[in-house]
mmCIF file of C-alpha atoms and ligand atoms in Angstrom:
data_model
loop_
_atom_site.group_PDB
_atom_site.id
_atom_site.type_symbol
_atom_site.label_atom_id
_atom_site.label_comp_id
_atom_site.label_asym_id
_atom_site.label_seq_id
_atom_site.Cartn_x
_atom_site.Cartn_y
_atom_site.Cartn_z
ATOM 1 C CA MET A 1 -101.235 108.048 152.841
ATOM 2 C CA VAL A 2 -103.731 106.064 154.820
ATOM 3 C CA ASP A 3 -107.487 106.533 154.884
ATOM 4 C CA SER A 4 -108.498 103.306 156.562
ATOM 5 C CA HIS A 5 -107.162 100.914 159.116
ATOM 6 C CA GLU A 6 -106.679 98.213 156.535
ATOM 7 C CA GLN A 7 -104.217 98.413 153.676
ATOM 8 C CA GLN A 8 -105.971 97.886 150.385
ATOM 9 C CA GLY A 9 -106.108 94.300 149.292
ATOM 10 C CA THR A 10 -103.625 92.916 151.779
ATOM 11 C CA GLY A 11 -105.842 92.671 154.831
ATOM 12 C CA GLU A 12 -102.823 93.787 156.874
ATOM 13 C CA ARG A 13 -103.488 96.100 159.843
ATOM 14 C CA VAL A 14 -101.744 99.450 159.665
ATOM 15 C CA VAL A 15 -101.166 102.044 162.344
ATOM 16 C CA PRO A 16 -102.187 105.382 160.890
ATOM 17 C CA MET A 17 -100.949 108.419 162.722
ATOM 18 C CA ARG A 18 -101.879 112.072 162.325
ATOM 19 C CA LEU A 19 -99.266 113.773 160.201
ATOM 20 C CA GLN A 20 -98.690 116.596 162.702
ATOM 21 C CA LYS A 21 -98.156 114.008 165.453
ATOM 22 C CA PHE A 22 -95.724 112.112 163.238
ATOM 23 C CA LEU A 23 -93.766 115.329 162.556
ATOM 24 C CA ALA A 24 -93.624 116.254 166.233
ATOM 25 C CA ARG A 25 -92.595 112.771 167.282
ATOM 26 C CA ALA A 26 -89.851 112.757 164.656
ATOM 27 C CA GLY A 27 -88.581 116.048 166.096
ATOM 28 C CA ALA A 28 -89.373 118.217 163.051
ATOM 29 C CA ALA A 29 -91.124 120.820 165.244
ATOM 30 C CA SER A 30 -93.551 121.089 168.141
ATOM 31 C CA ARG A 31 -97.090 119.827 167.466
ATOM 32 C CA ARG A 32 -98.219 123.419 166.867
ATOM 33 C CA GLY A 33 -95.132 124.127 164.773
ATOM 34 C CA SER A 34 -95.817 120.979 162.753
ATOM 35 C CA GLU A 35 -99.309 122.235 161.966
ATOM 36 C CA ASP A 36 -97.770 125.494 160.788
ATOM 37 C CA LEU A 37 -95.342 123.579 158.562
ATOM 38 C CA MET A 38 -98.296 121.722 157.027
ATOM 39 C CA THR A 39 -100.498 124.754 156.441
ATOM 40 C CA ALA A 40 -97.500 126.563 154.932
ATOM 41 C CA GLY A 41 -97.326 123.796 152.316
ATOM 42 C CA ARG A 42 -93.859 122.652 153.393
ATOM 43 C CA VAL A 43 -94.791 119.031 154.126
ATOM 44 C CA ALA A 44 -95.088 116.319 151.479
ATOM 45 C CA VAL A 45 -96.157 112.695 151.769
ATOM 46 C CA ASN A 46 -94.953 110.407 149.011
ATOM 47 C CA GLY A 47 -94.053 113.473 146.966
ATOM 48 C CA GLU A 48 -97.411 115.242 147.306
ATOM 49 C CA THR A 49 -97.846 118.358 149.404
ATOM 50 C CA VAL A 50 -100.213 117.745 152.308
ATOM 51 C CA SER A 51 -101.552 120.849 154.023
ATOM 52 C CA GLN A 52 -104.793 119.477 155.447
ATOM 53 C CA LEU A 53 -104.561 119.092 159.207
ATOM 54 C CA GLY A 54 -105.692 115.675 160.380
ATOM 55 C CA SER A 55 -104.276 113.820 157.362
ATOM 56 C CA LYS A 56 -102.866 110.484 158.389
ATOM 57 C CA VAL A 57 -99.741 108.579 157.492
ATOM 58 C CA ASP A 58 -98.439 105.080 158.018
ATOM 59 C CA PRO A 59 -94.933 105.605 159.411
ATOM 60 C CA ARG A 60 -93.826 102.218 158.061
ATOM 61 C CA VAL A 61 -94.513 102.922 154.408
ATOM 62 C CA ASP A 62 -95.136 106.622 153.766
ATOM 63 C CA VAL A 63 -92.235 108.895 152.853
ATOM 64 C CA VAL A 64 -92.608 112.208 154.667
ATOM 65 C CA THR A 65 -90.525 115.260 153.797
ATOM 66 C CA VAL A 66 -90.305 118.837 155.090
ATOM 67 C CA ASP A 67 -88.897 121.264 152.537
ATOM 68 C CA GLY A 68 -87.810 118.217 150.572
ATOM 69 C CA LYS A 69 -85.831 116.717 153.478
ATOM 70 C CA LEU A 70 -86.734 113.267 154.744
ATOM 71 C CA VAL A 71 -88.279 113.105 158.221
ATOM 72 C CA GLU A 72 -88.202 109.769 160.016
ATOM 73 C CA LEU A 73 -89.222 108.256 163.320
ATOM 74 C CA HIS A 74 -86.433 106.727 165.309
ATOM 75 C CA ASP A 75 -86.853 104.020 167.901
ATOM 76 C CA GLY A 76 -83.835 105.086 169.942
ATOM 77 C CA PRO A 77 -83.526 108.010 172.333
ATOM 78 C CA THR A 78 -84.473 111.484 171.165
ATOM 79 C CA TYR A 79 -82.066 114.442 171.332
ATOM 80 C CA LEU A 80 -83.250 117.974 170.592
ATOM 81 C CA VAL A 81 -81.962 121.499 170.930
ATOM 82 C CA LEU A 82 -84.255 124.422 171.734
ATOM 83 C CA ASN A 83 -83.317 128.027 171.020
ATOM 84 C CA LYS A 84 -84.763 129.178 174.321
ATOM 85 C CA PRO A 85 -86.397 132.597 174.381
ATOM 86 C CA ALA A 86 -86.393 134.732 177.531
ATOM 87 C CA GLY A 87 -89.453 134.414 179.753
ATOM 88 C CA TYR A 88 -89.687 130.625 180.067
ATOM 89 C CA LEU A 89 -88.744 128.530 183.090
ATOM 90 C CA THR A 90 -86.541 125.488 182.473
ATOM 91 C CA THR A 91 -88.937 122.874 183.806
ATOM 92 C CA MET A 92 -91.567 120.678 182.217
ATOM 93 C CA ASP A 93 -94.163 121.641 184.816
ATOM 94 C CA ASP A 94 -94.547 124.668 187.056
ATOM 95 C CA PRO A 95 -97.031 124.311 189.924
ATOM 96 C CA GLN A 96 -97.421 128.123 189.871
ATOM 97 C CA GLY A 97 -98.532 128.021 186.231
ATOM 98 C CA ARG A 98 -95.778 130.273 184.858
ATOM 99 C CA PRO A 99 -94.653 129.830 181.224
ATOM 100 C CA THR A 100 -92.256 126.893 180.907
ATOM 101 C CA VAL A 101 -90.182 125.440 178.094
ATOM 102 C CA ALA A 102 -92.757 122.618 177.940
ATOM 103 C CA ASP A 103 -95.135 125.170 176.385
ATOM 104 C CA ILE A 104 -92.880 125.522 173.342
ATOM 105 C CA MET A 105 -91.473 121.974 173.080
ATOM 106 C CA PRO A 106 -92.780 119.044 171.047
ATOM 107 C CA ARG A 107 -95.061 116.981 173.301
ATOM 108 C CA GLU A 108 -93.640 113.799 171.842
ATOM 109 C CA PRO A 109 -91.906 111.656 172.707
ATOM 110 C CA ALA A 110 -92.941 111.322 176.324
ATOM 111 C CA GLY A 111 -89.972 111.468 178.667
ATOM 112 C CA LEU A 112 -88.139 114.389 177.058
ATOM 113 C CA PHE A 113 -86.469 116.510 179.724
ATOM 114 C CA PRO A 114 -84.127 119.494 179.716
ATOM 115 C CA VAL A 115 -80.434 118.833 180.257
ATOM 116 C CA GLY A 116 -79.472 121.310 182.971
ATOM 117 C CA ARG A 117 -81.085 124.696 183.319
ATOM 118 C CA LEU A 118 -81.070 128.159 181.892
ATOM 119 C CA ASP A 119 -82.474 130.968 184.020
ATOM 120 C CA MET A 120 -85.855 132.354 182.998
ATOM 121 C CA ASP A 121 -84.261 135.413 181.377
ATOM 122 C CA THR A 122 -81.383 133.503 179.702
ATOM 123 C CA THR A 123 -81.680 132.711 175.990
ATOM 124 C CA GLY A 124 -80.028 130.211 173.657
ATOM 125 C CA VAL A 125 -78.966 126.586 173.513
ATOM 126 C CA LEU A 126 -80.955 124.238 175.750
ATOM 127 C CA LEU A 127 -80.651 120.511 175.108
ATOM 128 C CA PHE A 128 -83.455 118.030 175.684
ATOM 129 C CA MET A 129 -83.180 114.263 175.615
ATOM 130 C CA THR A 130 -84.853 111.062 176.673
ATOM 131 C CA ASP A 131 -81.452 109.534 177.470
ATOM 132 C CA GLY A 132 -80.967 109.934 181.227
ATOM 133 C CA ASP A 133 -77.552 108.293 181.257
ATOM 134 C CA LEU A 134 -76.075 110.668 178.691
ATOM 135 C CA ALA A 135 -77.729 113.682 180.363
ATOM 136 C CA PHE A 136 -76.136 112.737 183.682
ATOM 137 C CA ARG A 137 -72.736 112.475 182.052
ATOM 138 C CA VAL A 138 -72.842 115.715 180.065
ATOM 139 C CA LEU A 139 -73.729 117.592 183.246
ATOM 140 C CA HIS A 140 -71.022 115.879 185.304
ATOM 141 C CA PRO A 141 -68.050 118.226 185.897
ATOM 142 C CA LYS A 142 -65.691 115.282 185.347
ATOM 143 C CA PHE A 143 -66.375 115.294 181.607
ATOM 144 C CA HIS A 144 -65.765 119.038 181.081
ATOM 145 C CA VAL A 145 -68.401 119.575 178.391
ATOM 146 C CA GLU A 146 -67.911 123.234 177.447
ATOM 147 C CA LYS A 147 -70.704 125.795 177.485
ATOM 148 C CA ARG A 148 -70.113 129.109 175.696
ATOM 149 C CA TYR A 149 -72.022 132.155 176.946
ATOM 150 C CA VAL A 150 -72.267 135.678 175.631
ATOM 151 C CA ALA A 151 -72.938 138.085 178.495
ATOM 152 C CA THR A 152 -73.722 141.771 178.292
ATOM 153 C CA VAL A 153 -72.548 143.221 181.580
ATOM 154 C CA LYS A 154 -72.849 146.621 183.213
ATOM 155 C CA GLY A 155 -69.898 148.966 182.911
ATOM 156 C CA SER A 156 -66.463 148.081 181.655
ATOM 157 C CA PRO A 157 -64.595 145.265 183.441
ATOM 158 C CA SER A 158 -60.832 145.832 183.496
ATOM 159 C CA THR A 159 -58.444 143.385 181.888
ATOM 160 C CA GLY A 160 -57.457 142.348 185.419
ATOM 161 C CA ASP A 161 -61.131 141.636 186.268
ATOM 162 C CA LEU A 162 -61.467 139.424 183.205
ATOM 163 C CA GLU A 163 -58.201 137.652 183.993
ATOM 164 C CA SER A 164 -59.422 136.856 187.483
ATOM 165 C CA LEU A 165 -62.575 135.314 185.994
ATOM 166 C CA ALA A 166 -60.401 133.305 183.620
ATOM 167 C CA ASN A 167 -58.125 132.054 186.392
ATOM 168 C CA GLY A 168 -60.947 131.183 188.780
ATOM 169 C CA ILE A 169 -62.755 133.281 191.326
ATOM 170 C CA GLU A 170 -64.033 132.568 194.822
ATOM 171 C CA LEU A 171 -67.820 132.086 195.022
ATOM 172 C CA GLU A 172 -69.790 131.076 198.108
ATOM 173 C CA ASP A 173 -69.874 127.442 196.861
ATOM 174 C CA GLY A 174 -66.129 127.319 196.179
ATOM 175 C CA PRO A 175 -63.638 128.557 193.576
ATOM 176 C CA THR A 176 -64.563 128.405 189.906
ATOM 177 C CA LYS A 177 -62.457 126.376 187.471
ATOM 178 C CA PRO A 178 -60.355 128.138 184.831
ATOM 179 C CA ALA A 179 -62.470 129.555 182.009
ATOM 180 C CA GLU A 180 -61.896 131.192 178.653
ATOM 181 C CA VAL A 181 -62.886 134.858 178.813
ATOM 182 C CA ARG A 182 -62.824 137.362 175.944
ATOM 183 C CA ARG A 183 -64.028 140.943 175.654
ATOM 184 C CA VAL A 184 -66.130 141.114 172.474
ATOM 185 C CA SER A 185 -67.217 144.761 172.336
ATOM 186 C CA SER A 186 -67.786 147.786 174.536
ATOM 187 C CA LYS A 187 -70.386 150.537 174.662
ATOM 188 C CA GLN A 188 -70.516 153.514 176.947
ATOM 189 C CA ASN A 189 -72.336 151.731 179.790
ATOM 190 C CA SER A 190 -72.000 148.064 178.960
ATOM 191 C CA THR A 191 -69.582 145.429 177.686
ATOM 192 C CA VAL A 192 -70.147 142.182 175.808
ATOM 193 C CA VAL A 193 -67.992 139.339 177.111
ATOM 194 C CA GLU A 194 -67.747 135.763 175.893
ATOM 195 C CA ILE A 195 -67.084 133.189 178.594
ATOM 196 C CA VAL A 196 -66.581 129.444 178.158
ATOM 197 C CA LEU A 197 -67.198 127.276 181.224
ATOM 198 C CA SER A 198 -66.644 123.575 181.725
ATOM 199 C CA GLU A 199 -68.756 123.521 184.877
ATOM 200 C CA GLY A 200 -72.413 124.353 185.255
ATOM 201 C CA ARG A 201 -73.261 125.613 188.701
ATOM 202 C CA LYS A 202 -76.487 127.407 189.441
ATOM 203 C CA ARG A 203 -76.456 130.982 188.068
ATOM 204 C CA GLN A 204 -72.708 130.643 187.718
ATOM 205 C CA VAL A 205 -72.102 133.246 185.004
ATOM 206 C CA LYS A 206 -74.224 135.860 186.768
ATOM 207 C CA ARG A 207 -72.545 135.181 190.107
ATOM 208 C CA MET A 208 -69.075 135.390 188.561
ATOM 209 C CA PHE A 209 -69.718 138.786 186.994
ATOM 210 C CA LEU A 210 -71.434 140.034 190.133
ATOM 211 C CA ALA A 211 -68.324 139.043 192.095
ATOM 212 C CA ILE A 212 -66.199 141.434 189.987
ATOM 213 C CA GLY A 213 -68.814 144.201 190.318
ATOM 214 C CA HIS A 214 -70.235 144.020 186.773
ATOM 215 C CA PRO A 215 -73.733 142.496 186.930
ATOM 216 C CA VAL A 216 -75.079 140.661 183.893
ATOM 217 C CA VAL A 217 -77.741 142.535 181.938
ATOM 218 C CA THR A 218 -78.471 139.841 179.321
ATOM 219 C CA LEU A 219 -77.163 136.299 178.979
ATOM 220 C CA HIS A 220 -77.194 134.031 175.945
ATOM 221 C CA ARG A 221 -75.822 130.495 175.682
ATOM 222 C CA ALA A 222 -74.269 130.220 172.247
ATOM 223 C CA SER A 223 -73.179 126.576 172.429
ATOM 224 C CA PHE A 224 -73.253 123.445 174.529
ATOM 225 C CA GLY A 225 -70.424 121.072 173.625
ATOM 226 C CA PRO A 226 -70.574 120.734 169.841
ATOM 227 C CA VAL A 227 -74.136 122.046 169.550
ATOM 228 C CA VAL A 228 -74.660 125.559 168.158
ATOM 229 C CA LEU A 229 -77.894 127.218 167.101
ATOM 230 C CA GLY A 230 -77.032 128.045 163.505
ATOM 231 C CA ASP A 231 -80.138 129.542 161.927
ATOM 232 C CA LEU A 232 -82.589 127.911 164.373
ATOM 233 C CA PRO A 233 -85.162 130.627 165.140
ATOM 234 C CA GLU A 234 -85.831 131.612 168.751
ATOM 235 C CA GLY A 235 -88.532 129.381 170.248
ATOM 236 C CA SER A 236 -87.874 126.547 167.756
ATOM 237 C CA THR A 237 -86.391 123.094 168.232
ATOM 238 C CA ARG A 238 -84.484 120.786 165.942
ATOM 239 C CA PRO A 239 -83.201 117.254 166.386
ATOM 240 C CA LEU A 240 -79.461 116.949 167.001
ATOM 241 C CA THR A 241 -77.553 115.615 164.022
ATOM 242 C CA VAL A 242 -75.921 112.202 164.126
ATOM 243 C CA GLN A 243 -72.537 113.969 164.236
ATOM 244 C CA GLU A 244 -73.579 116.162 167.191
ATOM 245 C CA ILE A 245 -74.848 113.143 169.145
ATOM 246 C CA ALA A 246 -71.624 111.239 168.443
ATOM 247 C CA ALA A 247 -69.511 114.230 169.537
ATOM 248 C CA ILE A 248 -71.487 114.698 172.765
ATOM 249 C CA ARG A 249 -71.219 111.000 173.534
ATOM 250 C CA ALA A 250 -67.475 111.116 172.934
ATOM 251 C CA GLN A 251 -67.055 114.211 175.156
ATOM 252 C CA ALA A 252 -69.124 112.524 177.843
ATOM 253 C CA GLY A 253 -66.905 109.460 177.748
ATOM 254 C CA VAL A 254 -69.468 107.102 176.168
ATOM 255 C CA GLY A 255 -68.245 104.735 173.470
ATOM 256 C CA VAL A 256 -69.893 105.540 170.128
HETATM 257 N N1 URA B 1 -75.233 130.983 184.258
HETATM 258 C C1 URA B 1 -76.184 131.814 184.720
HETATM 259 O O1 URA B 1 -75.920 132.652 185.557
HETATM 260 N N2 URA B 1 -77.434 131.687 184.244
HETATM 261 C C2 URA B 1 -77.782 130.797 183.271
HETATM 262 O O2 URA B 1 -78.928 130.743 182.862
HETATM 263 C C3 URA B 1 -76.766 129.937 182.800
HETATM 264 C C4 URA B 1 -75.505 130.048 183.302
#
């Protein structure tokens, strides 16, 4: 760890950085979440637990771990997934001051933006990246990146209703592409349906179910391409794995 701006004996300048800032920039958690990780005693620097907020590290030489796992800064683009809770707008800034995903995202690195949108009341997988080219491609209908949703809808859609959703249904902005649709479970007044789309039009899932007369009550995005939430708690972020990034790039037609 670093206490001064000069490394002992060498005279070499170092660039100390607050540990919580380092953790946030490396994608371990938001700045606030990183502070929580530290105070919970889950962060170690060079093998020693560091829980004091404001401690500094030199990213070039210090070995930082969270729960024993190495955390590193990367120079390249950043890719994160947020398990979005309900009640947050998908924008980094709302002129009306409503809660936005920016409130629960790491502030670093600058230039992180959401890839597509989830409605305020929709939960689940929301990707963020600093890589505008890849974001453009994954959202482009040409590349068919699949999004899996779990919708709880009012009433009990018939098998014919679900088949029409699967085959494509007429919406005011044109017919929808074929989708995978599966009834998961039924209760007296509601049904859980899984639907996999390769397009991503505004409020598409809600509009599709409305068109068959079964409005969506709750909507959760369970996956985006290869990215699933696993045990990521609601409101938390994690960096995408190398394998997830490679799979997204491949699906989006970018050479790996
Ligand atoms: N479709 C919707 O209707 N809403 C979402 O948030 C995502 C997909």
